[in-house]
PDB file of C-alpha atoms in Angstrom:
ATOM      1  CA  VAL B 811     -27.504   7.311  11.911  1.00  0.00           C
ATOM      2  CA  ILE B 812     -27.229   3.473  10.983  1.00  0.00           C
ATOM      3  CA  ASN B 813     -25.032   2.547  14.645  1.00  0.00           C
ATOM      4  CA  GLU B 814     -26.238   4.773  17.504  1.00  0.00           C
ATOM      5  CA  ASP B 815     -22.937   5.312  19.034  1.00  0.00           C
ATOM      6  CA  PRO B 816     -19.235   5.456  17.100  1.00  0.00           C
ATOM      7  CA  ILE B 817     -17.581   2.484  17.718  1.00  0.00           C
ATOM      8  CA  SER B 818     -13.962   3.180  18.659  1.00  0.00           C
ATOM      9  CA  ILE B 819     -11.380   1.574  18.436  1.00  0.00           C
ATOM     10  CA  SER B 820      -8.123   1.826  19.965  1.00  0.00           C
ATOM     11  CA  GLY B 821      -4.544   0.066  20.590  1.00  0.00           C
ATOM     12  CA  VAL B 822      -0.721   0.015  20.249  1.00  0.00           C
ATOM     13  CA  ARG B 823       1.672  -2.143  18.010  1.00  0.00           C
ATOM     14  CA  LYS B 824       5.332  -2.782  18.067  1.00  0.00           C
ATOM     15  CA  VAL B 825       7.194  -1.660  14.623  1.00  0.00           C
ATOM     16  CA  GLU B 826      10.534  -2.065  13.040  1.00  0.00           C
ATOM     17  CA  VAL B 827      11.508   1.867  12.330  1.00  0.00           C
ATOM     18  CA  GLU B 828      14.501   3.214  10.771  1.00  0.00           C
ATOM     19  CA  TYR B 829      16.733   5.725  13.341  1.00  0.00           C
ATOM     20  CA  ASP B 830      19.891   7.425  11.817  1.00  0.00           C
ATOM     21  CA  GLY B 831      20.603   4.435   9.865  1.00  0.00           C
ATOM     22  CA  LYS B 832      19.887   1.982  12.449  1.00  0.00           C
ATOM     23  CA  LYS B 833      16.761  -0.336  12.872  1.00  0.00           C
ATOM     24  CA  MET B 834      14.827  -0.387  16.194  1.00  0.00           C
ATOM     25  CA  GLU B 835      11.491  -1.228  17.386  1.00  0.00           C
ATOM     26  CA  ASP B 836       9.026   1.349  18.366  1.00  0.00           C
ATOM     27  CA  ASP B 837       5.210   1.729  19.211  1.00  0.00           C
ATOM     28  CA  VAL B 838       2.060   2.849  16.632  1.00  0.00           C
ATOM     29  CA  LEU B 839      -0.684   4.456  18.305  1.00  0.00           C
ATOM     30  CA  VAL B 840      -3.681   3.514  16.466  1.00  0.00           C
ATOM     31  CA  ASP B 841      -7.405   5.651  16.833  1.00  0.00           C
ATOM     32  CA  VAL B 842      -9.953   5.095  15.033  1.00  0.00           C
ATOM     33  CA  VAL B 843     -13.994   6.490  15.273  1.00  0.00           C
ATOM     34  CA  PHE B 844     -16.491   5.601  13.115  1.00  0.00           C
ATOM     35  CA  GLN B 845     -20.074   5.396  12.496  1.00  0.00           C
ATOM     36  CA  TYR B 846     -22.481   4.439   9.317  1.00  0.00           C
ATOM     37  CA  ASN B 847     -25.301   6.845   8.573  1.00  0.00           C
ATOM     38  CA  ASN B 848     -28.386   6.525   5.909  1.00  0.00           C
ATOM     39  CA  THR B 849     -26.233   8.513   3.111  1.00  0.00           C
ATOM     40  CA  TYR B 850     -24.319   7.222   0.500  1.00  0.00           C
ATOM     41  CA  GLU B 851     -21.431   9.810   1.231  1.00  0.00           C
ATOM     42  CA  THR B 852     -18.094   8.333   2.827  1.00  0.00           C
ATOM     43  CA  ASN B 853     -16.005  11.046   4.833  1.00  0.00           C
ATOM     44  CA  ILE B 854     -12.701   9.986   6.594  1.00  0.00           C
ATOM     45  CA  LEU B 855     -10.452  11.932   8.307  1.00  0.00           C
ATOM     46  CA  CYS B 856      -7.250  10.817   8.527  1.00  0.00           C
ATOM     47  CA  PHE B 857      -4.400  12.099  11.305  1.00  0.00           C
ATOM     48  CA  ALA B 858      -0.685  11.659  11.691  1.00  0.00           C
ATOM     49  CA  ASN B 859       0.768  12.717  14.903  1.00  0.00           C
ATOM     50  CA  SER B 860      -1.840  15.420  14.954  1.00  0.00           C
ATOM     51  CA  ILE B 861      -1.137  16.305  11.375  1.00  0.00           C
ATOM     52  CA  TYR B 862      -4.064  16.303   9.194  1.00  0.00           C
ATOM     53  CA  ASN B 863      -3.557  13.905   6.110  1.00  0.00           C
ATOM     54  CA  GLY B 864      -6.071  15.289   3.412  1.00  0.00           C
ATOM     55  CA  ASP B 865      -4.574  12.360   0.790  1.00  0.00           C
ATOM     56  CA  GLY B 866      -4.947  10.153   3.538  1.00  0.00           C
ATOM     57  CA  GLY B 867      -2.059   7.214   2.827  1.00  0.00           C
ATOM     58  CA  THR B 868      -1.030   3.761   4.886  1.00  0.00           C
ATOM     59  CA  HIS B 869      -3.267   4.220   7.570  1.00  0.00           C
ATOM     60  CA  LEU B 870      -5.801   5.060   5.655  1.00  0.00           C
ATOM     61  CA  SER B 871      -4.839   1.659   3.330  1.00  0.00           C
ATOM     62  CA  GLY B 872      -4.939  -0.675   6.748  1.00  0.00           C
ATOM     63  CA  PHE B 873      -8.233   0.934   8.073  1.00  0.00           C
ATOM     64  CA  ARG B 874      -9.908   0.016   4.210  1.00  0.00           C
ATOM     65  CA  GLY B 875      -8.432  -3.316   4.363  1.00  0.00           C
ATOM     66  CA  ALA B 876      -8.946  -4.432   8.183  1.00  0.00           C
ATOM     67  CA  LEU B 877     -12.812  -3.207   7.271  1.00  0.00           C
ATOM     68  CA  THR B 878     -13.644  -4.863   4.670  1.00  0.00           C
ATOM     69  CA  ARG B 879     -11.652  -8.509   5.153  1.00  0.00           C
ATOM     70  CA  VAL B 880     -13.566  -8.211   9.081  1.00  0.00           C
ATOM     71  CA  ILE B 881     -17.199  -6.839   7.889  1.00  0.00           C
ATOM     72  CA  ASN B 882     -17.375  -9.708   5.416  1.00  0.00           C
ATOM     73  CA  GLY B 883     -15.985 -12.175   6.996  1.00  0.00           C
ATOM     74  CA  TYR B 884     -18.677 -11.275   9.617  1.00  0.00           C
ATOM     75  CA  ALA B 885     -21.561 -11.019   7.664  1.00  0.00           C
ATOM     76  CA  LYS B 886     -20.455 -14.492   6.111  1.00  0.00           C
ATOM     77  CA  ALA B 887     -19.825 -16.297   9.151  1.00  0.00           C
ATOM     78  CA  ASN B 888     -23.169 -14.911  10.668  1.00  0.00           C
ATOM     79  CA  GLY B 889     -25.334 -15.444   7.627  1.00  0.00           C
ATOM     80  CA  LEU B 890     -26.094 -12.040   6.825  1.00  0.00           C
ATOM     81  CA  LEU B 891     -24.784 -12.420   3.607  1.00  0.00           C
ATOM     82  CA  LYS B 892     -26.023 -15.475   1.330  1.00  0.00           C
ATOM     83  CA  GLU B 893     -24.099 -17.077  -1.027  1.00  0.00           C
ATOM     84  CA  LYS B 894     -26.138 -15.724  -4.395  1.00  0.00           C
ATOM     85  CA  ASP B 895     -25.263 -12.183  -2.323  1.00  0.00           C
ATOM     86  CA  PRO B 896     -22.159 -10.656  -4.339  1.00  0.00           C
ATOM     87  CA  SER B 897     -19.630 -10.161  -2.190  1.00  0.00           C
ATOM     88  CA  LEU B 898     -18.931  -7.046  -0.217  1.00  0.00           C
ATOM     89  CA  SER B 899     -16.676  -4.162  -1.924  1.00  0.00           C
ATOM     90  CA  GLY B 900     -14.686  -1.631  -0.348  1.00  0.00           C
ATOM     91  CA  GLU B 901     -16.961   0.599  -1.688  1.00  0.00           C
ATOM     92  CA  ASP B 902     -19.512  -0.912  -0.386  1.00  0.00           C
ATOM     93  CA  VAL B 903     -18.319  -1.739   2.983  1.00  0.00           C
ATOM     94  CA  ARG B 904     -17.397   2.232   3.341  1.00  0.00           C
ATOM     95  CA  GLU B 905     -20.652   3.666   2.019  1.00  0.00           C
ATOM     96  CA  GLY B 906     -22.471   5.948   4.428  1.00  0.00           C
ATOM     97  CA  LEU B 907     -19.209   6.117   6.591  1.00  0.00           C
ATOM     98  CA  VAL B 908     -18.144   8.502   8.886  1.00  0.00           C
ATOM     99  CA  ALA B 909     -14.605   8.282  10.371  1.00  0.00           C
ATOM    100  CA  VAL B 910     -11.407   9.895  11.746  1.00  0.00           C
ATOM    101  CA  ILE B 911      -8.316   7.573  11.937  1.00  0.00           C
ATOM    102  CA  SER B 912      -5.577   8.672  13.965  1.00  0.00           C
ATOM    103  CA  VAL B 913      -1.840   7.240  14.252  1.00  0.00           C
ATOM    104  CA  LYS B 914       0.934   8.535  16.571  1.00  0.00           C
ATOM    105  CA  MET B 915       4.093   7.227  15.667  1.00  0.00           C
ATOM    106  CA  PRO B 916       7.705   8.289  15.916  1.00  0.00           C
ATOM    107  CA  ASN B 917       9.477   9.868  12.529  1.00  0.00           C
ATOM    108  CA  PRO B 918       6.523   9.676  10.411  1.00  0.00           C
ATOM    109  CA  ARG B 919       7.174   9.958   6.188  1.00  0.00           C
ATOM    110  CA  PHE B 920       5.107  12.272   4.012  1.00  0.00           C
ATOM    111  CA  SER B 921       4.804  11.869   0.231  1.00  0.00           C
ATOM    112  CA  SER B 922       5.579  15.868   0.277  1.00  0.00           C
ATOM    113  CA  GLN B 923       6.336  19.240   2.596  1.00  0.00           C
ATOM    114  CA  THR B 924       2.324  19.264   2.884  1.00  0.00           C
ATOM    115  CA  LYS B 925       2.314  16.203   4.213  1.00  0.00           C
ATOM    116  CA  ASP B 926      -0.967  15.400   2.409  1.00  0.00           C
ATOM    117  CA  LYS B 927       0.070  12.126   2.530  1.00  0.00           C
ATOM    118  CA  LEU B 928       1.562   9.660   4.714  1.00  0.00           C
ATOM    119  CA  VAL B 929       4.029   7.130   3.232  1.00  0.00           C
ATOM    120  CA  SER B 930       5.373   5.229   6.113  1.00  0.00           C
ATOM    121  CA  SER B 931       4.968   1.855   5.371  1.00  0.00           C
ATOM    122  CA  GLU B 932       5.193   0.187   8.598  1.00  0.00           C
ATOM    123  CA  VAL B 933       1.816   2.092   9.407  1.00  0.00           C
ATOM    124  CA  ARG B 934      -0.616  -0.292   7.323  1.00  0.00           C
ATOM    125  CA  PRO B 935       0.323  -3.522   9.474  1.00  0.00           C
ATOM    126  CA  ALA B 936      -0.010  -1.812  12.456  1.00  0.00           C
ATOM    127  CA  VAL B 937      -3.755  -0.162  11.932  1.00  0.00           C
ATOM    128  CA  GLU B 938      -4.878  -3.354  10.073  1.00  0.00           C
ATOM    129  CA  GLU B 939      -3.911  -5.717  13.033  1.00  0.00           C
ATOM    130  CA  VAL B 940      -5.679  -3.129  14.919  1.00  0.00           C
ATOM    131  CA  VAL B 941      -8.503  -2.583  13.700  1.00  0.00           C
ATOM    132  CA  SER B 942      -9.374  -6.033  12.399  1.00  0.00           C
ATOM    133  CA  ARG B 943      -8.632  -7.752  16.143  1.00  0.00           C
ATOM    134  CA  GLU B 944     -10.944  -4.951  17.801  1.00  0.00           C
ATOM    135  CA  LEU B 945     -13.637  -4.562  15.133  1.00  0.00           C
ATOM    136  CA  GLU B 946     -13.757  -8.380  15.543  1.00  0.00           C
ATOM    137  CA  LEU B 947     -14.518  -8.329  19.105  1.00  0.00           C
ATOM    138  CA  TYR B 948     -16.863  -5.447  18.838  1.00  0.00           C
ATOM    139  CA  LEU B 949     -19.015  -6.959  16.510  1.00  0.00           C
ATOM    140  CA  GLU B 950     -19.560 -10.330  18.887  1.00  0.00           C
ATOM    141  CA  GLN B 951     -19.867  -8.287  21.917  1.00  0.00           C
ATOM    142  CA  ASN B 952     -22.477  -6.165  19.929  1.00  0.00           C
ATOM    143  CA  PRO B 953     -24.892  -8.556  17.819  1.00  0.00           C
ATOM    144  CA  ALA B 954     -27.755  -6.308  17.145  1.00  0.00           C
ATOM    145  CA  ASP B 955     -25.359  -3.375  15.842  1.00  0.00           C
ATOM    146  CA  ALA B 956     -23.441  -5.813  13.455  1.00  0.00           C
ATOM    147  CA  LYS B 957     -26.683  -7.438  11.947  1.00  0.00           C
ATOM    148  CA  ILE B 958     -27.595  -3.094  11.241  1.00  0.00           C
ATOM    149  CA  ILE B 959     -24.709  -2.616  10.030  1.00  0.00           C
ATOM    150  CA  CYS B 960     -24.123  -5.678   7.722  1.00  0.00           C
ATOM    151  CA  GLU B 961     -27.580  -5.227   6.891  1.00  0.00           C
ATOM    152  CA  LYS B 962     -27.158  -1.752   5.252  1.00  0.00           C
ATOM    153  CA  ILE B 963     -23.778  -3.007   3.636  1.00  0.00           C
ATOM    154  CA  VAL B 964     -25.404  -5.749   2.099  1.00  0.00           C
ATOM    155  CA  ALA B 965     -28.379  -3.512   1.059  1.00  0.00           C
ATOM    156  CA  ALA B 966     -25.630  -1.383  -0.902  1.00  0.00           C
ATOM    157  CA  ALA B 967     -24.106  -4.819  -2.397  1.00  0.00           C
ATOM    158  CA  ARG B 968     -27.181  -5.868  -3.788  1.00  0.00           C
ATOM    159  CA  ALA B 969     -27.910  -2.188  -5.565  1.00  0.00           C
ATOM    160  CA  ARG B 970     -24.741  -2.151  -7.223  1.00  0.00           C
ATOM    161  CA  GLU B 971     -24.953  -5.388  -8.588  1.00  0.00           C
ATOM    162  CA  ALA B 972     -28.515  -4.697  -9.741  1.00  0.00           C
ATOM    163  CA  ALA B 973     -27.577  -1.785 -10.892  1.00  0.00           C
ATOM    164  CA  ARG B 974     -24.536  -3.526 -13.072  1.00  0.00           C
ATOM    165  CA  ILE B 975     -26.614  -5.637 -14.599  1.00  0.00           C
ATOM    166  CA  LEU B 976     -28.898  -3.239 -15.713  1.00  0.00           C
ATOM    167  CA  HIS B 977     -25.893  -1.363 -16.860  1.00  0.00           C
ATOM    168  CA  LEU B 978     -26.854   1.812 -14.554  1.00  0.00           C
ATOM    169  CA  PRO B 979     -24.271   4.048 -13.101  1.00  0.00           C
ATOM    170  CA  GLU B 980     -23.373   3.252  -9.870  1.00  0.00           C
ATOM    171  CA  PRO B 981     -24.263   5.548  -6.616  1.00  0.00           C
ATOM    172  CA  ASN B 982     -21.700   7.632  -5.543  1.00  0.00           C
TER     173      ASN B 982
END
């Protein structure tokens, strides 16, 4: 385990939704818990209204985007990512990540009857906003954890870049 205590993020964002052809504002509740470990594996479980979404969806996209953007920004701003270092990719940022993403919302839309993938477009910006705001705050308030997490991610980026230069297959 890289960061001893899991990072827990919660928030609510108002979004515009459509009910029976009428546009209204309603809340999307976002809950995310994640932790880094020393493996190369990524394990992210996604839920919408307590329904497991095995193929992820817009909530996963929002989380991935926010996580990559915030970690990159923090690492650069705090000198943990040097000029000579490669930019941190989404894969680098998710290496060794275990996460649970849960959203609660009215009338979620799924890609099929099996509800494997959430396709409600208003969810992505809601998750991005909540995760960005709360993760930035967490990193600022927990600089020791932030440094350990960023060092692991920068090491993953350096390994990826070294493998690319040597034309070796990247670790999965």
